[in-house]
Structure formats: structure tokens, C-alpha cells
Amino acid sequence: MNIFLFLFFIIWLGGWWINIKISKFNDPNLPRFIVPSLFGMVILLMWELAVIGLQINPILLPAPSAIALKFSRSLDILWIDFVQTLIKGALSGYILGCGAAFLTAIAIDKFNFLKRGLLPLGNFISALPIVGMAPIFVMWFGFDWQSKCAIVVVMVYFPMLVNCVQGLELIDPNRQDLMRTYSASYTQTLIKLRLPSALPFIFNGLKICSTLALIGAIVAEFFGSPIKGMGFRISSEVGRFALDMVWAEIFVAAIAGCLFYGLIAIIEKRTTFWHPSQQK
Amino acid sequence: MISVSDVNLTFETNDGPVNALRSVSLEVNEGDFVSFIGPSGCGKTTLLRVIAALETPTDGKVIVNNMTPDEARKAREYGYVFQAAGLYPWRTVSGNIKLPLEIMGYSASEKEDRTRKVIDLVELKGFEKKFPWQLSGGMQQRASIARALAFDANILLMDEPFGALDEIVRDRLNGELLNLWGRTDKTICFVTHSIPEAVFLSTKIVVMSPRPGRITDVIESPLPKNRDLNIRDSQEFIKIAQRVREGLKAGQTEDVF
């Protein structure tokens, strides 16, 4: 048996052993990041050793070290792609789509007859297949990030709308009556009661949409884009069998997605600390 | 102060109309402490909500401070304390007390002054920065009363504010409420289903009975305005409590027909 495969099993068993130790140790003072980072390190090491030991073709699965090397050497390209796809395409579409959905939800809440018309329409839009819409939007809005932004808007609009409408519908009759006894105006009730109580739902929508926006912006580039962007890079590098670059792009997308989701989760914790779901 | 004459209220439900109030008439004078007592379904909460313009009677006339109830609501003539404290969990105790002041457009310094004053009044000093879910039920209800006292309404409508509290806390809060009433000259309408609570607090006890909700007896209490919990052992107190009990019983027997 070759040395790499031997090491592979050593690392596997070693990781297992440490895991058992930690679970028995059960110290609440142990930093929370230790367990997941240990897990990640073991996986990466096993991956590396398996690829070398079994001499796996780098087109099928490049070693993590190869991906890291490619990543560090292509920082400039990755940065250009990141800005093009995630900042210009995904983020702008996310803000526009979620913002529009939020405003629509408030309009629906204010004028009940809109609900029967707009909710099914939103549902219809969300059911449109992205592979059909993307080429059409490229025709309409051009090859650059604007068409990707439009795709993201279409993708995030409905989930955000449904969550916001649901949150605004959630009325505690007591608290509503209280506002009535103060003879509070519609706007005062909305700002001081309805929106704060809808916040947990609004954040649910924002979290779901954060991943949708990411996926939408990348996939949309498969249907026409300038010669930059993460989706463009992935599809063209696959054509050149440069799978290490594809993995590097995936790595960027994963990191950016986690950070963005985490950022929203932190804001959520800060603003909905009072909700039972945030209390332990 | 508050005058209710010949008020009927019928709710349309899926099981047909429900007669929540039938020919209810009542006078509440300035500075009165009026209790509405009766079994559930007798319309005592509905009557309070009619006075607060949270329900509209089917017919009859209600006058609050020489206005219709809805005008009185818009003029912020009353403070309402609900059975559930109903504090906003995203606001601190003082934030909750400031809520009506914010809505009514008080200046920042006045908000501070009034909040401090009512927090002292309900003895919640030191808890201003706490969130409602960090407080006991009794403290939450105190904060809720403080919120209703923060603005200058001379009527206080209270819907079983101590209904969910244990007897020890309830006795204490009853004493404090009387004390507060004595110091502020407010007119209080108080819904309860506890006979001792009604007799202990009130200058006027309104006994109600269900199906249809109506008033069966109105008792003017001869007890002095300044009283403490010991008064509950006095002859007079027991006599009034007896009369309330009989009123409640009479309402029940009529129920057969």
C-alpha cells in the first residue's frame, strides 16, 4: 500500500479519535469554531492524500493544494469576476428585488384587493424557468450585469413578498387595539407595531433570498455575458478542462455566500433579539 | 362623566346573532371607581370596549366626557389596560411607557419627565432598562398600568388587569391601585370576576349576568375612600360581598328561562 493512502487512514482515524476526545471533554469554554475547523482540516487533508495516493485525474478532482495554488495565482481574475457577478449582478438585484417585494407587501397590506391580483402574479413570475428568462433578459438588458440583476430580481421577488406579507398579516389583536386607544395613525401603527413584529419574517425572506441571488447571478451568465464574471469563467474554464479554476470560483462563491448569510443573520440577531426564536 | 343609556349590542356569528349587551344603562361620575363583575359571557369586557370605542353598539347612546366614545378615543380621554399586559417585547419598560407619548407627540424632555413620574408611581424604579420578557407577570402589568397613566387621560379603563396573577400579588397590586387612584383623582372602570376584588376597590359595583349580557344590580359602596386590606374583615364589607353574590346568583337562575 502506498504511503499516501496509509496516511489517509491515519488522518481519518486520528480525526475520529480527537472527535471522541472532544465529545467526552464537553467543556463549555471550548471555542465554538474548534469543532468545525477541525472537521474541515481533516476533510481537506484526506482529500489531498486520496487524490495523490489514488492518482486521481485532476480533471475529475484536483487536490486542494492545486486549487489553493490556482486561487492564489488568479486573485486578480477572481476579484474581477467577484465584483462583476456578486457585487454588480447579485447584490444590486438582491437589493432591488427585496426592496420592491417589501414595498409591494406594504401596498398589499394597505389595499387588500391587491392581494388577490399581486400574489398570484408574483407566484407566476417565480415559476418562470431561469434558463428561459436569462436569454430573454440578455436581449432586453444587454450582456453586462444589468441582465443578471434582472434575473436576480425575478428570483428573489416572490419569496421575499410572501414572507413580508405573512409577517404583516401576523397581528396581535391586543397590541392593535392598544394602538387604536392611542388613536394612532396608520403610519404610526405600521412603524411602531406592524413592522417590528414582522421583522422575523422579513429576515427569513432576506436569508432565503441571499442564496437565491447568488445562484441566479452565476447561472444567468451561462446565457451570455461579457468576458468576465464567475458564471462565464466557470463555463469557459470547463471547456478548457481547467477544473482547478472552476473549483477556485466555487470556493469564492461559497465563502461569499456564507459571509453574506452570516452578515444577515447577525443583523437579525441584533434586531429580533426579543423574539422567542432568538432566545435560549 | 360616562353615561350609558339603553345600549344593545348584538354580534353576528356563524351560529346566529349573540346578544352581548341588552338595554344596559349606567352612570359613572367623576372620580368614581366602578367595577363590572359577572361570570364570563356577561358582557363586562364588551361594555368596557364600548366605552373605549373599540366596539360599536347596535343601538343606544354612550357619552364619554360629553363626547361620543369615538371622539373621546380620538381626543385621548382614556387609558386602557388590557388583561394581557401586551407590552411590546422589542421595547424596554421605559420604551413601552414612552410609546403613547411618542404617538401623541410629546417633547423629548416631557417624555422623560412623565416616564420617570409614572415609573415611580407604579414602583418600577430600577427596571426601566429591562425588557418585558425579563419581568414577572405582576411587574409587566404594573408597566402596562404605567403606560396607560403616562398621558393625561382622566379615565382609566381596566380589563381584568390582575386576572392572571396569583392572589398574593393581586392583593398587593389592588392596594397600590387604590393608593394610586387616591392620589390621581382618575375615574376608573375596572372589569373583574373576583368578588373581594370588586368590593375592596370600588365605590360602585355593577353586577352583570350573561345570555343576554345585562346589568342586574348596581351597588353604591358605603366604604370610605381610604381603605386598606383589613377592611375586608369588616361587617360592611361582608354585607356588600353578600349582596354581590346574591346579584350574581339571581342572574344565574333567570338563565333557565
Coordinates of C-alpha atoms in Angstrom, one line a residue:
Chain A
M1 CA 0.0 0.0 0.0
N2 CA 1.4 3.4 -0.8
I3 CA 2.4 5.9 1.8
F4 CA -0.3 8.4 0.9
L5 CA -3.2 6.0 1.4
F6 CA -1.6 4.9 4.6
L7 CA -1.5 8.5 5.8
F8 CA -5.1 8.9 4.6
F9 CA -6.3 6.2 7.0
I10 CA -4.1 7.6 9.8
I11 CA -5.6 11.1 9.4
W12 CA -9.1 9.6 9.3
L13 CA -8.6 7.5 12.4
G14 CA -6.8 10.4 14.1
G15 CA -9.6 12.8 13.4
W16 CA -12.1 10.2 14.7
W17 CA -10.1 9.8 17.9
I18 CA -9.9 13.6 18.5
N19 CA -13.6 13.8 17.9
I20 CA -14.3 11.2 20.6
K21 CA -12.0 13.0 23.0
I22 CA -13.7 16.3 22.4
S23 CA -17.2 14.9 22.9
K24 CA -16.1 13.4 26.2
F25 CA -14.3 16.6 27.2
N26 CA -17.5 18.6 26.7
D27 CA -16.1 21.8 28.0
P28 CA -18.4 24.8 27.5
N29 CA -15.4 27.1 27.4
L30 CA -14.1 25.4 24.3
P31 CA -14.3 27.9 21.5
R32 CA -17.2 27.1 19.1
F33 CA -15.0 27.3 16.0
I34 CA -12.7 24.4 17.1
V35 CA -15.0 21.5 16.1
P36 CA -16.0 22.8 12.6
S37 CA -12.5 23.9 11.8
L38 CA -11.0 20.6 12.9
F39 CA -13.6 18.8 10.8
G40 CA -12.7 21.0 7.8
M41 CA -9.0 20.4 8.2
V42 CA -9.4 16.6 8.4
I43 CA -11.6 16.6 5.3
L44 CA -9.0 18.7 3.4
L45 CA -6.1 16.5 4.4
M46 CA -8.0 13.3 3.5
W47 CA -9.0 14.9 0.2
E48 CA -5.4 15.8 -0.6
L49 CA -4.0 12.4 0.3
A50 CA -6.6 10.5 -1.5
V51 CA -6.1 12.5 -4.7
I52 CA -2.3 11.9 -4.6
G53 CA -2.5 8.4 -3.3
L54 CA -5.0 7.2 -5.9
Q55 CA -3.5 9.4 -8.6
I56 CA -6.9 10.8 -9.5
N57 CA -7.0 12.7 -12.7
P58 CA -7.1 16.5 -11.9
I59 CA -9.9 17.0 -14.3
L60 CA -12.1 14.8 -12.2
L61 CA -10.9 16.1 -8.8
P62 CA -8.0 18.5 -8.3
A63 CA -6.2 18.3 -5.0
P64 CA -7.0 21.1 -2.5
S65 CA -3.3 22.3 -2.7
A66 CA -3.7 22.6 -6.5
I67 CA -6.9 24.6 -6.1
A68 CA -5.2 26.8 -3.4
L69 CA -2.3 27.4 -5.8
K70 CA -4.6 28.3 -8.6
F71 CA -6.6 30.6 -6.3
S72 CA -3.5 32.5 -5.1
R73 CA -2.2 32.9 -8.6
S74 CA -5.5 34.1 -10.0
L75 CA -6.5 36.6 -7.3
D76 CA -6.8 39.4 -9.9
I77 CA -9.2 37.5 -12.2
L78 CA -11.2 36.1 -9.2
W79 CA -11.6 39.7 -7.9
I80 CA -12.8 41.0 -11.3
D81 CA -15.3 38.1 -11.5
F82 CA -16.4 38.6 -7.9
V83 CA -17.1 42.3 -8.5
Q84 CA -18.9 41.6 -11.8
T85 CA -21.1 38.8 -10.7
L86 CA -21.7 39.1 -6.9
I87 CA -21.4 42.9 -6.4
K88 CA -22.8 44.2 -9.6
G89 CA -25.2 41.4 -10.6
A90 CA -26.3 39.6 -7.4
L91 CA -26.2 42.4 -4.8
S92 CA -27.9 45.0 -6.9
G93 CA -30.6 42.5 -7.9
Y94 CA -31.0 41.4 -4.3
I95 CA -31.4 45.0 -3.1
L96 CA -33.8 45.9 -5.9
G97 CA -35.8 42.7 -5.7
C98 CA -36.1 42.5 -2.0
G99 CA -36.8 46.2 -1.8
A100 CA -39.6 46.0 -4.4
A101 CA -41.1 43.0 -2.7
F102 CA -41.1 44.8 0.6
L103 CA -42.9 47.8 -0.8
T104 CA -45.3 45.6 -2.6
A105 CA -46.1 43.8 0.6
I106 CA -46.9 47.1 2.3
A107 CA -49.1 48.0 -0.6
I108 CA -50.9 44.7 -0.4
D109 CA -51.3 45.1 3.3
K110 CA -52.8 48.6 2.9
F111 CA -55.1 47.8 -0.1
N112 CA -56.5 44.3 0.4
F113 CA -57.8 44.0 -3.1
L114 CA -54.2 44.0 -4.4
K115 CA -53.6 40.7 -2.6
R116 CA -55.8 38.7 -5.0
G117 CA -54.1 40.2 -8.0
L118 CA -50.5 40.6 -7.0
L119 CA -49.8 37.4 -5.0
P120 CA -50.8 35.1 -7.9
L121 CA -48.8 37.3 -10.3
G122 CA -45.7 37.1 -8.0
N123 CA -46.2 33.3 -7.9
F124 CA -46.4 33.2 -11.7
I125 CA -43.2 35.2 -12.0
S126 CA -41.3 32.9 -9.6
A127 CA -42.5 29.9 -11.6
L128 CA -40.8 31.2 -14.8
P129 CA -37.8 29.0 -15.6
I130 CA -34.5 30.8 -15.2
V131 CA -33.0 29.1 -18.3
G132 CA -35.8 30.6 -20.4
M133 CA -35.8 34.0 -18.8
A134 CA -32.0 34.5 -18.8
P135 CA -31.5 34.7 -22.6
I136 CA -34.6 36.9 -23.0
F137 CA -33.2 39.3 -20.3
V138 CA -29.9 39.4 -22.1
M139 CA -31.8 40.5 -25.2
W140 CA -33.6 43.2 -23.2
F141 CA -30.9 44.5 -20.9
G142 CA -27.7 43.6 -22.7
F143 CA -24.8 41.3 -22.0
D144 CA -23.5 43.1 -19.0
W145 CA -24.5 42.8 -15.3
Q146 CA -27.9 44.6 -15.8
S147 CA -29.5 41.4 -17.3
K148 CA -28.1 39.4 -14.4
C149 CA -29.5 41.9 -12.0
A150 CA -32.9 41.5 -13.6
I151 CA -32.7 37.7 -13.3
V152 CA -31.9 38.0 -9.6
V153 CA -34.8 40.4 -9.1
V154 CA -37.2 37.9 -10.6
M155 CA -35.8 35.1 -8.5
V156 CA -35.9 36.9 -5.1
Y157 CA -39.1 38.9 -5.6
F158 CA -41.7 36.2 -4.7
P159 CA -40.1 34.5 -1.7
M160 CA -39.5 37.9 -0.2
L161 CA -43.0 39.1 -1.0
V162 CA -44.6 36.0 0.6
N163 CA -42.6 36.4 3.8
C164 CA -43.3 40.1 4.1
V165 CA -47.0 39.7 3.5
Q166 CA -47.1 36.9 6.1
G167 CA -45.3 39.0 8.6
L168 CA -47.6 41.9 8.2
E169 CA -50.6 39.7 8.5
L170 CA -49.5 38.5 11.9
I171 CA -51.4 40.9 14.1
D172 CA -51.8 40.6 17.8
P173 CA -55.3 41.9 18.4
N174 CA -54.4 43.3 21.8
R175 CA -51.5 45.3 20.5
Q176 CA -53.5 46.5 17.6
D177 CA -56.4 47.6 20.0
L178 CA -53.8 49.4 22.1
M179 CA -52.7 51.5 19.1
R180 CA -56.4 52.2 18.5
T181 CA -56.9 53.5 22.0
Y182 CA -54.0 55.9 21.4
S183 CA -55.8 56.9 18.2
A184 CA -52.5 56.2 16.3
S185 CA -52.4 56.9 12.6
Y186 CA -51.8 54.2 10.0
T187 CA -48.2 55.1 9.6
Q188 CA -47.5 55.2 13.3
T189 CA -49.1 51.8 13.7
L190 CA -47.1 50.5 10.8
I191 CA -43.7 51.8 12.0
K192 CA -44.2 51.2 15.8
L193 CA -46.1 47.9 15.8
R194 CA -46.5 46.1 12.5
L195 CA -43.0 46.3 11.0
P196 CA -41.2 45.4 14.2
S197 CA -43.5 42.4 14.7
A198 CA -43.0 41.4 11.1
L199 CA -39.2 41.5 11.4
P200 CA -38.6 37.8 12.0
F201 CA -40.5 37.0 8.8
I202 CA -38.7 39.8 6.8
F203 CA -35.3 38.3 7.9
N204 CA -36.5 34.8 6.9
G205 CA -37.1 36.2 3.4
L206 CA -33.8 38.0 3.3
K207 CA -31.9 34.9 4.3
I208 CA -33.6 32.7 1.7
C209 CA -33.1 35.3 -1.0
S210 CA -29.4 35.7 -0.2
T211 CA -28.6 32.3 -1.6
L212 CA -31.1 32.6 -4.4
A213 CA -29.4 35.8 -5.6
L214 CA -26.0 34.1 -5.6
I215 CA -27.2 31.2 -7.7
G216 CA -29.2 33.3 -10.0
A217 CA -26.4 35.7 -10.8
I218 CA -23.9 32.9 -11.6
V219 CA -26.3 30.7 -13.6
A220 CA -27.6 33.7 -15.6
E221 CA -24.1 34.3 -17.0
F222 CA -24.2 31.0 -18.8
F223 CA -26.6 32.6 -21.3
G224 CA -24.4 35.4 -22.4
S225 CA -22.1 37.7 -20.6
P226 CA -19.0 39.9 -21.2
I227 CA -15.7 38.1 -20.9
K228 CA -15.7 38.3 -17.1
G229 CA -17.9 37.1 -14.3
M230 CA -18.0 33.9 -12.2
G231 CA -20.5 32.1 -14.4
F232 CA -18.7 33.0 -17.6
R233 CA -15.4 31.8 -16.0
I234 CA -16.8 28.6 -14.9
S235 CA -18.4 27.7 -18.2
S236 CA -15.3 28.7 -20.2
E237 CA -12.7 27.1 -17.9
V238 CA -14.7 23.8 -18.0
G239 CA -14.4 24.0 -21.8
R240 CA -10.6 24.2 -21.3
F241 CA -10.5 21.4 -18.8
A242 CA -9.1 23.8 -16.2
L243 CA -11.1 22.4 -13.4
D244 CA -8.8 23.9 -10.7
M245 CA -10.1 27.4 -11.8
V246 CA -13.7 26.2 -11.6
W247 CA -13.0 25.0 -8.1
A248 CA -11.4 28.3 -7.2
E249 CA -14.6 30.1 -8.4
I250 CA -16.8 27.7 -6.4
F251 CA -14.6 28.4 -3.4
V252 CA -15.1 32.2 -3.8
A253 CA -18.9 31.7 -4.2
A254 CA -19.1 29.5 -1.1
I255 CA -17.1 32.0 1.0
A256 CA -19.1 35.0 -0.2
G257 CA -22.4 33.2 0.3
C258 CA -21.5 32.2 3.8
L259 CA -20.3 35.7 4.7
F260 CA -23.4 37.3 3.3
Y261 CA -25.7 34.9 5.0
G262 CA -23.8 35.3 8.3
L263 CA -24.0 39.1 8.0
I264 CA -27.8 39.0 7.6
A265 CA -28.0 36.5 10.5
I266 CA -26.0 38.9 12.7
I267 CA -28.3 41.8 11.9
E268 CA -31.3 39.6 12.5
K269 CA -30.0 38.6 16.0
R270 CA -29.4 42.3 16.8
T271 CA -32.9 43.4 15.7
T272 CA -35.1 40.5 16.7
F273 CA -33.4 39.6 20.0
W274 CA -36.9 39.9 21.6
H275 CA -38.4 37.1 19.6
P276 CA -38.8 33.7 21.2
S277 CA -36.9 32.1 18.3
Q278 CA -33.8 34.1 19.3
Q279 CA -33.9 33.4 23.0
K280 CA -32.4 30.4 24.6
Chain B
M1 CA -68.5 61.6 33.1
I2 CA -69.6 58.4 31.4
S3 CA -73.2 57.9 30.6
V4 CA -74.5 54.7 29.0
S5 CA -78.2 54.6 28.2
D6 CA -80.2 51.7 26.7
V7 CA -77.3 50.2 24.9
N8 CA -77.8 47.0 22.9
L9 CA -75.0 45.1 21.2
T10 CA -75.6 42.1 19.0
F11 CA -72.6 40.2 17.4
E12 CA -73.4 38.3 14.2
T13 CA -71.7 35.0 14.5
N14 CA -71.8 31.8 12.4
D15 CA -74.2 30.3 15.0
G16 CA -76.6 33.2 14.6
P17 CA -76.7 36.5 16.5
V18 CA -75.3 36.7 20.0
N19 CA -76.9 39.3 22.4
A20 CA -73.8 40.6 24.1
L21 CA -75.5 43.5 25.8
R22 CA -79.2 44.2 26.3
S23 CA -80.6 47.5 27.4
V24 CA -77.6 48.4 29.5
S25 CA -77.8 51.8 31.3
L26 CA -75.2 53.2 33.6
E27 CA -73.9 56.4 35.1
V28 CA -70.3 56.9 36.1
N29 CA -69.4 60.1 38.0
E30 CA -66.1 61.8 38.0
G31 CA -63.7 60.2 40.5
D32 CA -65.7 57.0 40.7
F33 CA -64.1 53.6 40.9
V34 CA -66.6 51.4 39.2
S35 CA -66.2 47.6 39.0
F36 CA -68.0 45.4 36.5
I37 CA -68.4 42.0 37.9
G38 CA -70.1 38.9 36.4
P39 CA -69.4 35.4 35.0
S40 CA -67.7 35.1 31.6
G41 CA -70.0 35.9 28.8
C42 CA -71.9 38.6 30.7
G43 CA -70.6 41.4 28.5
K44 CA -68.5 43.2 31.1
T45 CA -65.5 43.4 28.8
T46 CA -67.7 44.3 25.8
L47 CA -69.2 47.1 27.9
L48 CA -65.8 48.4 28.6
R49 CA -64.8 48.1 24.9
V50 CA -68.0 50.0 24.0
I51 CA -67.0 52.9 26.3
A52 CA -63.5 52.8 24.7
A53 CA -65.0 52.8 21.2
L54 CA -63.3 49.5 20.4
E55 CA -66.9 48.1 19.8
T56 CA -69.8 50.0 18.4
P57 CA -73.2 49.3 20.0
T58 CA -76.1 48.2 17.8
D59 CA -78.2 50.9 19.4
G60 CA -78.3 53.1 22.4
K61 CA -76.4 56.1 23.5
V62 CA -73.0 56.4 25.1
I63 CA -71.4 59.7 26.3
V64 CA -67.8 59.9 27.5
N65 CA -66.7 63.3 28.8
N66 CA -69.5 65.0 26.8
M67 CA -68.4 63.3 23.6
T68 CA -69.2 60.2 21.7
P69 CA -66.9 57.3 22.6
D70 CA -65.1 57.6 19.3
E71 CA -64.5 61.4 19.7
A72 CA -63.3 60.6 23.2
R73 CA -60.9 58.0 21.8
K74 CA -59.5 60.5 19.3
A75 CA -59.2 63.1 22.0
R76 CA -57.2 60.5 24.1
E77 CA -59.6 60.9 27.0
Y78 CA -58.9 57.5 28.4
G79 CA -56.1 55.0 29.1
Y80 CA -56.8 51.3 28.6
V81 CA -55.2 48.4 30.4
F82 CA -55.7 45.0 28.9
Q83 CA -56.0 41.7 30.5
A84 CA -52.7 40.6 29.0
A85 CA -50.1 43.3 29.7
G86 CA -49.5 43.5 25.9
L87 CA -46.1 45.2 26.2
Y88 CA -44.0 45.4 23.1
P89 CA -41.2 42.9 23.5
W90 CA -38.8 44.9 21.4
R91 CA -39.1 47.9 23.8
T92 CA -37.7 48.3 27.3
V93 CA -40.1 49.1 30.1
S94 CA -39.4 52.8 29.7
G95 CA -39.6 52.4 25.9
N96 CA -43.1 50.9 26.3
I97 CA -44.2 53.7 28.6
K98 CA -42.9 56.2 26.1
L99 CA -44.9 54.6 23.3
P100 CA -48.2 56.6 23.8
L101 CA -46.1 59.7 24.4
E102 CA -44.3 59.3 21.1
I103 CA -47.6 58.7 19.3
M104 CA -49.2 61.8 20.9
G105 CA -46.1 63.9 20.0
Y106 CA -44.8 64.9 23.4
S107 CA -41.4 66.6 23.5
A108 CA -38.3 64.7 24.5
S109 CA -37.9 66.3 27.9
E110 CA -41.6 65.8 28.7
K111 CA -41.4 62.2 27.7
E112 CA -38.5 61.7 30.1
D113 CA -40.3 63.5 32.9
R114 CA -43.6 61.7 32.5
T115 CA -41.9 58.3 32.2
R116 CA -39.9 58.9 35.4
K117 CA -43.0 60.0 37.2
V118 CA -45.2 57.0 36.3
I119 CA -42.4 54.6 36.9
D120 CA -42.1 56.0 40.4
L121 CA -45.9 55.8 40.8
V122 CA -46.1 52.0 39.9
E123 CA -42.8 51.3 41.8
L124 CA -40.8 50.0 38.9
K125 CA -37.7 52.1 39.7
G126 CA -34.6 50.3 38.6
F127 CA -36.4 48.2 36.0
E128 CA -36.5 50.9 33.3
K129 CA -34.0 49.3 31.1
K130 CA -35.4 45.7 31.4
F131 CA -37.3 44.1 28.6
P132 CA -40.8 42.9 29.3
W133 CA -39.9 39.2 29.0
Q134 CA -37.3 39.7 31.8
L135 CA -40.1 40.7 34.2
S136 CA -42.6 38.8 36.3
G137 CA -46.3 38.9 35.4
G138 CA -47.0 41.3 38.1
M139 CA -44.3 43.7 37.1
Q140 CA -45.4 43.5 33.4
Q141 CA -48.9 44.5 34.5
R142 CA -47.5 47.4 36.5
A143 CA -45.6 48.6 33.5
S144 CA -48.8 48.3 31.5
I145 CA -50.6 50.5 34.0
A146 CA -47.8 53.0 34.0
R147 CA -48.1 53.1 30.2
A148 CA -51.9 53.9 30.5
L149 CA -51.1 56.6 33.1
A150 CA -48.3 58.3 31.2
F151 CA -50.5 60.6 29.3
D152 CA -53.2 62.9 30.7
A153 CA -56.3 60.9 30.4
N154 CA -58.6 61.3 33.3
I155 CA -60.4 58.0 32.7
L156 CA -58.7 54.6 33.2
L157 CA -60.4 51.6 31.7
M158 CA -59.0 48.3 33.1
D159 CA -60.0 44.9 31.7
E160 CA -59.2 42.2 34.4
P161 CA -55.7 43.6 34.7
F162 CA -54.8 41.3 37.6
G163 CA -56.8 38.2 36.3
A164 CA -53.7 36.2 35.5
L165 CA -51.8 36.9 38.7
D166 CA -51.7 34.9 41.9
E167 CA -53.7 36.1 44.9
I168 CA -50.7 37.5 46.9
V169 CA -49.5 39.7 44.1
R170 CA -53.1 40.6 43.2
D171 CA -53.7 41.9 46.8
R172 CA -50.6 43.9 46.7
L173 CA -51.4 45.5 43.3
N174 CA -55.0 46.1 44.5
G175 CA -53.7 48.1 47.4
E176 CA -51.3 50.0 45.1
L177 CA -54.1 50.7 42.6
L178 CA -56.3 52.2 45.3
N179 CA -53.4 54.3 46.5
L180 CA -52.8 55.5 43.0
W181 CA -56.4 56.3 42.5
G182 CA -56.5 58.3 45.7
R183 CA -53.5 60.3 44.6
T184 CA -54.5 61.0 40.9
D185 CA -58.3 61.7 41.0
K186 CA -58.9 59.5 38.0
T187 CA -62.1 57.8 37.1
I188 CA -61.6 54.1 36.9
C189 CA -63.7 51.4 35.2
F190 CA -62.5 48.0 36.3
V191 CA -63.6 44.6 35.0
T192 CA -63.1 41.6 37.3
H193 CA -64.7 38.3 38.2
S194 CA -63.4 38.4 41.7
I195 CA -66.0 39.5 44.4
P196 CA -63.5 40.5 47.0
E197 CA -61.5 42.5 44.5
A198 CA -64.6 44.3 43.2
V199 CA -65.8 45.1 46.7
F200 CA -62.4 46.1 48.0
L201 CA -61.7 48.5 45.2
S202 CA -65.0 50.1 44.2
T203 CA -67.2 53.0 45.0
K204 CA -69.7 51.5 42.7
I205 CA -70.2 47.8 41.8
V206 CA -72.0 46.8 38.7
V207 CA -73.2 43.2 38.8
M208 CA -73.9 41.7 35.4
S209 CA -75.2 38.4 34.1
P210 CA -75.0 36.5 30.9
R211 CA -77.2 35.5 27.9
P212 CA -78.1 38.2 27.2
G213 CA -75.4 40.4 28.9
R214 CA -77.2 42.8 31.2
I215 CA -76.9 44.7 34.5
T216 CA -78.7 43.0 37.4
D217 CA -77.6 45.2 40.2
V218 CA -75.7 48.4 40.9
I219 CA -74.3 48.8 44.4
E220 CA -73.1 52.1 45.8
S221 CA -70.4 51.2 48.2
P222 CA -70.6 52.8 51.7
L223 CA -67.0 52.0 52.4
P224 CA -64.7 55.0 52.9
K225 CA -62.5 56.2 50.1
N226 CA -59.3 55.5 52.1
R227 CA -59.2 51.8 52.9
D228 CA -56.7 49.1 53.5
L229 CA -56.8 45.3 53.1
N230 CA -58.1 44.9 56.7
I231 CA -61.4 46.4 55.7
R232 CA -62.2 43.0 54.1
D233 CA -62.9 41.6 57.6
S234 CA -65.4 44.4 58.4
Q235 CA -69.2 43.8 58.7
E236 CA -69.9 46.3 55.9
F237 CA -67.5 44.6 53.5
I238 CA -69.1 41.2 54.1
K239 CA -72.6 42.6 53.6
I240 CA -71.7 44.2 50.3
A241 CA -69.9 41.0 49.2
Q242 CA -73.1 39.1 50.1
R243 CA -75.2 41.4 48.0
V244 CA -72.9 41.0 45.0
R245 CA -73.1 37.2 45.4
E246 CA -76.9 37.3 45.5
G247 CA -76.9 39.5 42.4
L248 CA -74.7 37.0 40.6
K249 CA -77.0 34.1 41.7
A250 CA -80.1 35.9 40.7
G251 CA -78.6 36.4 37.2
Q252 CA -78.0 32.7 37.0
T253 CA -81.5 31.5 37.9
E254 CA -83.0 33.8 35.3
D255 CA -80.8 32.0 32.9
V256 CA -83.2 29.0 33.0
F257 CA -85.9 30.7 31.0

